[in-house]
Amino acid sequence: QREPDDTTGRGPRRTVVTDNAFLIQKMESDTMTLFADTLVAFDDSTRRIHVLDAFYKVRFAMRGMQGRCDSLHYERLDSIITQYRDPVLWAEENQMTGDTIRIWMKNRQLDSLRVYGDGFMAAREWDTQVNQLQAKQFYGKFKQNQLTWLLGDGNAESIYFEREGDVLKGMIKTLSKQVVLRLRNNQPTKITLIKNADGDYYPIHEVFYEKNELKRFSWRDAERPWRYLQPERMTWPQIKAQRVAQ
């Protein structure tokens, strides 16, 4: 749909798709698929504006990242994805939540992220033990679509399980103004506490059967979308059954 007074046929265009709407976005070495109840796209080539808004029961997936939220805003030109209202993002084994999550992409690969308000990250370390980090906000960097660096800023608390090979040795619980977490192969390798740092170490026999959770802990892996959403291969009865289940 173009503006009523557009006589060129090249003016701004607004497109609305409803009823199990989906988008397929080809990337450098991957494909992102996105589902929502409603998709609204706005394109204005003269002003270089290309945006997409997704509303209600939004879920998206690619090989290195999956997410859910109530609404999403995607700026195609700047490659920025913003999740609103109860967002959750999975980057390989790391789950992140907050008030708002923004992801930047560069050369069609994950580049960086920011979590605004009540940031929380969780990654399962053992069947019953989960590494956790919470702070007012997060700043993160990716390399080859893997999260490699994360800064927790403001009232940063962490629970981190020390491992030696395949054996858990103990648990470290920390509190500081800021914390820097470095990861390799999606596993934390180093934690650096910055300003007003305090921490305690607990041998594994003291904590292995305890419920070690920070205040905002919530494990939401059951909500995680498929790693490869393929809407073109679904039949209408399958789509309806999936929507009822969700």
C-alpha positions in Angstrom: 0.0 0.0 0.0 1.4 3.4 -1.1 0.4 6.9 0.0 -2.8 8.0 -1.8 -1.1 11.1 -3.3 1.8 9.1 -4.7 1.7 9.3 -8.5 5.2 7.9 -9.2 4.6 4.4 -7.9 8.0 4.6 -6.2 7.0 6.4 -2.9 6.8 4.9 0.6 5.1 1.5 0.8 3.5 -0.1 3.8 2.8 -3.8 3.8 0.8 -5.7 6.5 0.8 -9.5 6.8 -1.4 -11.3 9.3 -2.5 -14.8 10.3 0.6 -16.9 11.1 2.9 -14.4 9.2 6.5 -15.3 8.7 9.7 -13.8 7.3 12.7 -15.6 5.8 15.9 -13.5 5.8 19.0 -14.9 4.0 22.3 -14.1 5.7 26.0 -14.7 5.0 26.1 -18.3 6.1 22.7 -18.8 7.7 19.0 -18.1 7.3 16.8 -16.4 9.9 13.1 -17.2 10.0 10.6 -15.1 12.1 7.0 -15.9 13.0 4.4 -13.5 14.5 0.7 -12.9 14.5 1.2 -9.7 12.5 4.1 -8.3 10.4 4.2 -4.6 9.3 6.9 -3.6 6.8 7.6 0.1 5.8 9.9 0.8 2.9 10.9 4.3 1.7 13.8 4.0 -0.7 14.2 7.8 -1.2 14.9 8.3 2.5 16.6 4.9 2.9 14.1 3.7 5.5 13.4 -0.1 5.6 11.9 -1.3 8.8 9.9 -4.3 10.0 7.7 -4.5 13.1 6.4 -7.8 14.4 3.6 -8.1 16.9 2.4 -10.7 19.4 3.9 -14.2 20.0 7.1 -13.3 18.1 9.7 -16.0 17.7 12.7 -16.2 15.5 15.6 -18.6 14.9 18.9 -19.0 13.1 21.8 -21.4 13.7 23.5 -19.4 16.5 20.6 -17.5 18.0 16.9 -17.9 18.8 14.5 -15.6 20.5 11.0 -14.9 21.8 9.2 -11.7 22.7 5.8 -9.9 22.5 7.0 -7.4 19.8 10.1 -6.8 17.7 11.5 -4.0 15.6 14.0 -4.7 12.8 15.9 -2.0 10.9 17.2 -3.6 7.8 19.6 -0.9 6.7 21.5 -0.8 10.1 20.9 -4.5 10.8 19.4 -3.9 14.3 16.9 -6.2 16.0 15.1 -4.9 19.1 13.0 -7.2 21.3 10.3 -5.7 23.5 8.1 -6.9 26.3 9.3 -10.0 28.1 12.1 -10.8 25.6 14.3 -13.9 25.9 17.3 -14.5 23.7 19.3 -17.8 23.4 22.9 -17.5 22.0 24.0 -21.1 21.8 23.9 -22.3 25.4 23.4 -18.9 26.9 20.0 -17.6 27.8 19.5 -13.8 28.3 16.5 -11.9 29.5 15.8 -8.2 30.4 13.3 -5.4 29.8 14.6 -4.8 26.2 17.2 -6.6 24.2 18.9 -5.1 21.1 21.1 -7.0 18.7 23.5 -5.5 16.1 24.6 -7.4 13.1 27.5 -6.7 10.8 28.2 -8.3 7.4 25.2 -10.5 8.1 26.7 -12.0 11.2 26.0 -11.3 14.9 28.2 -8.4 16.1 27.1 -7.1 19.5 24.1 -6.9 21.9 22.8 -4.8 24.7 20.3 -5.8 27.4 18.5 -2.8 29.0 17.0 -3.2 32.5 17.1 -6.2 34.8 19.7 -8.1 32.7 20.0 -11.8 33.4 22.1 -14.5 31.8 21.9 -18.2 32.6 23.8 -21.2 31.1 23.4 -24.8 32.4 26.7 -26.2 33.8 25.4 -29.5 35.1 22.0 -31.3 35.4 21.0 -29.2 38.4 23.6 -26.4 38.4 23.4 -23.2 36.3 26.0 -20.4 35.8 24.2 -17.1 36.3 24.9 -13.4 35.9 22.6 -10.5 36.7 23.1 -6.8 36.5 21.1 -3.6 35.6 22.3 -4.0 31.9 24.5 -6.0 29.7 26.9 -5.2 26.8 28.0 -8.2 24.7 30.3 -9.0 21.7 30.1 -11.9 19.3 32.8 -13.5 17.1 31.8 -15.8 14.3 28.2 -15.8 15.7 29.4 -16.9 19.2 29.2 -14.8 22.3 32.8 -14.2 23.5 32.5 -11.2 25.9 29.9 -9.8 28.2 29.9 -6.9 30.6 27.4 -6.7 33.4 27.0 -3.1 34.6 25.3 -2.1 37.9 24.8 -4.3 41.0 26.4 -7.2 39.2 25.9 -10.6 40.9 27.2 -13.9 39.6 27.1 -17.6 40.4 29.9 -19.5 38.6 30.8 -23.2 38.9 34.5 -24.1 38.8 35.3 -27.1 36.6 38.4 -29.2 36.2 37.9 -31.3 33.1 34.6 -33.1 33.5 34.5 -32.6 37.3 32.8 -29.8 39.2 35.1 -28.5 41.9 33.2 -25.7 43.6 31.0 -22.6 43.2 32.0 -19.0 43.3 29.4 -16.4 44.2 30.3 -12.7 43.6 29.0 -9.2 44.0 30.5 -6.1 42.4 29.6 -2.9 40.5 30.6 -4.4 37.2 31.7 -7.9 36.0 33.3 -8.9 32.8 32.7 -12.5 31.5 34.9 -14.0 28.8 33.7 -17.1 27.0 35.2 -19.6 24.6 33.1 -22.3 22.8 30.1 -20.9 24.7 31.7 -21.7 28.1 32.9 -19.0 30.6 36.7 -19.0 30.9 37.4 -15.9 33.0 35.4 -13.6 35.3 36.8 -10.1 36.2 35.2 -8.1 39.0 35.4 -4.3 38.8 34.8 -1.9 41.8 33.5 -2.9 45.2 34.2 -6.5 44.6 33.3 -9.3 47.1 33.0 -13.0 46.7 32.9 -16.4 48.3 34.0 -19.8 47.3 32.1 -23.0 48.2 33.5 -26.6 47.7 31.2 -28.6 45.5 30.1 -30.9 48.3 28.6 -27.9 50.1 26.4 -26.8 47.2 25.9 -29.7 44.8 22.4 -30.5 46.1 21.4 -27.0 47.0 19.1 -24.7 45.0 21.6 -22.0 44.0 19.7 -19.3 42.3 20.0 -15.5 42.0 16.9 -13.4 42.6 15.8 -13.1 39.0 16.6 -16.7 37.9 14.2 -18.2 35.4 15.1 -21.2 33.2 13.0 -20.9 30.0 14.5 -23.5 27.7 11.1 -25.1 27.1 10.1 -21.9 25.3 13.0 -22.0 22.9 12.0 -22.0 19.2 13.3 -24.7 16.9 16.8 -23.9 15.6 15.6 -24.2 12.1 12.1 -23.0 11.5 10.8 -24.1 8.1 7.3 -22.7 7.5 7.2 -23.6 3.9 7.3 -27.3 4.9 4.4 -27.1 7.3 0.8 -28.0 6.4 -2.1 -25.9 7.5 -3.3 -28.5 10.1 0.3 -28.5 11.5 0.3 -24.7 11.7 -3.0 -24.6 13.6 -1.9 -27.3 16.0 1.4 -25.4 16.7 -0.5 -22.2 17.4 -2.9 -23.9 19.8 0.1 -25.5 21.6 1.7 -22.1 22.1 
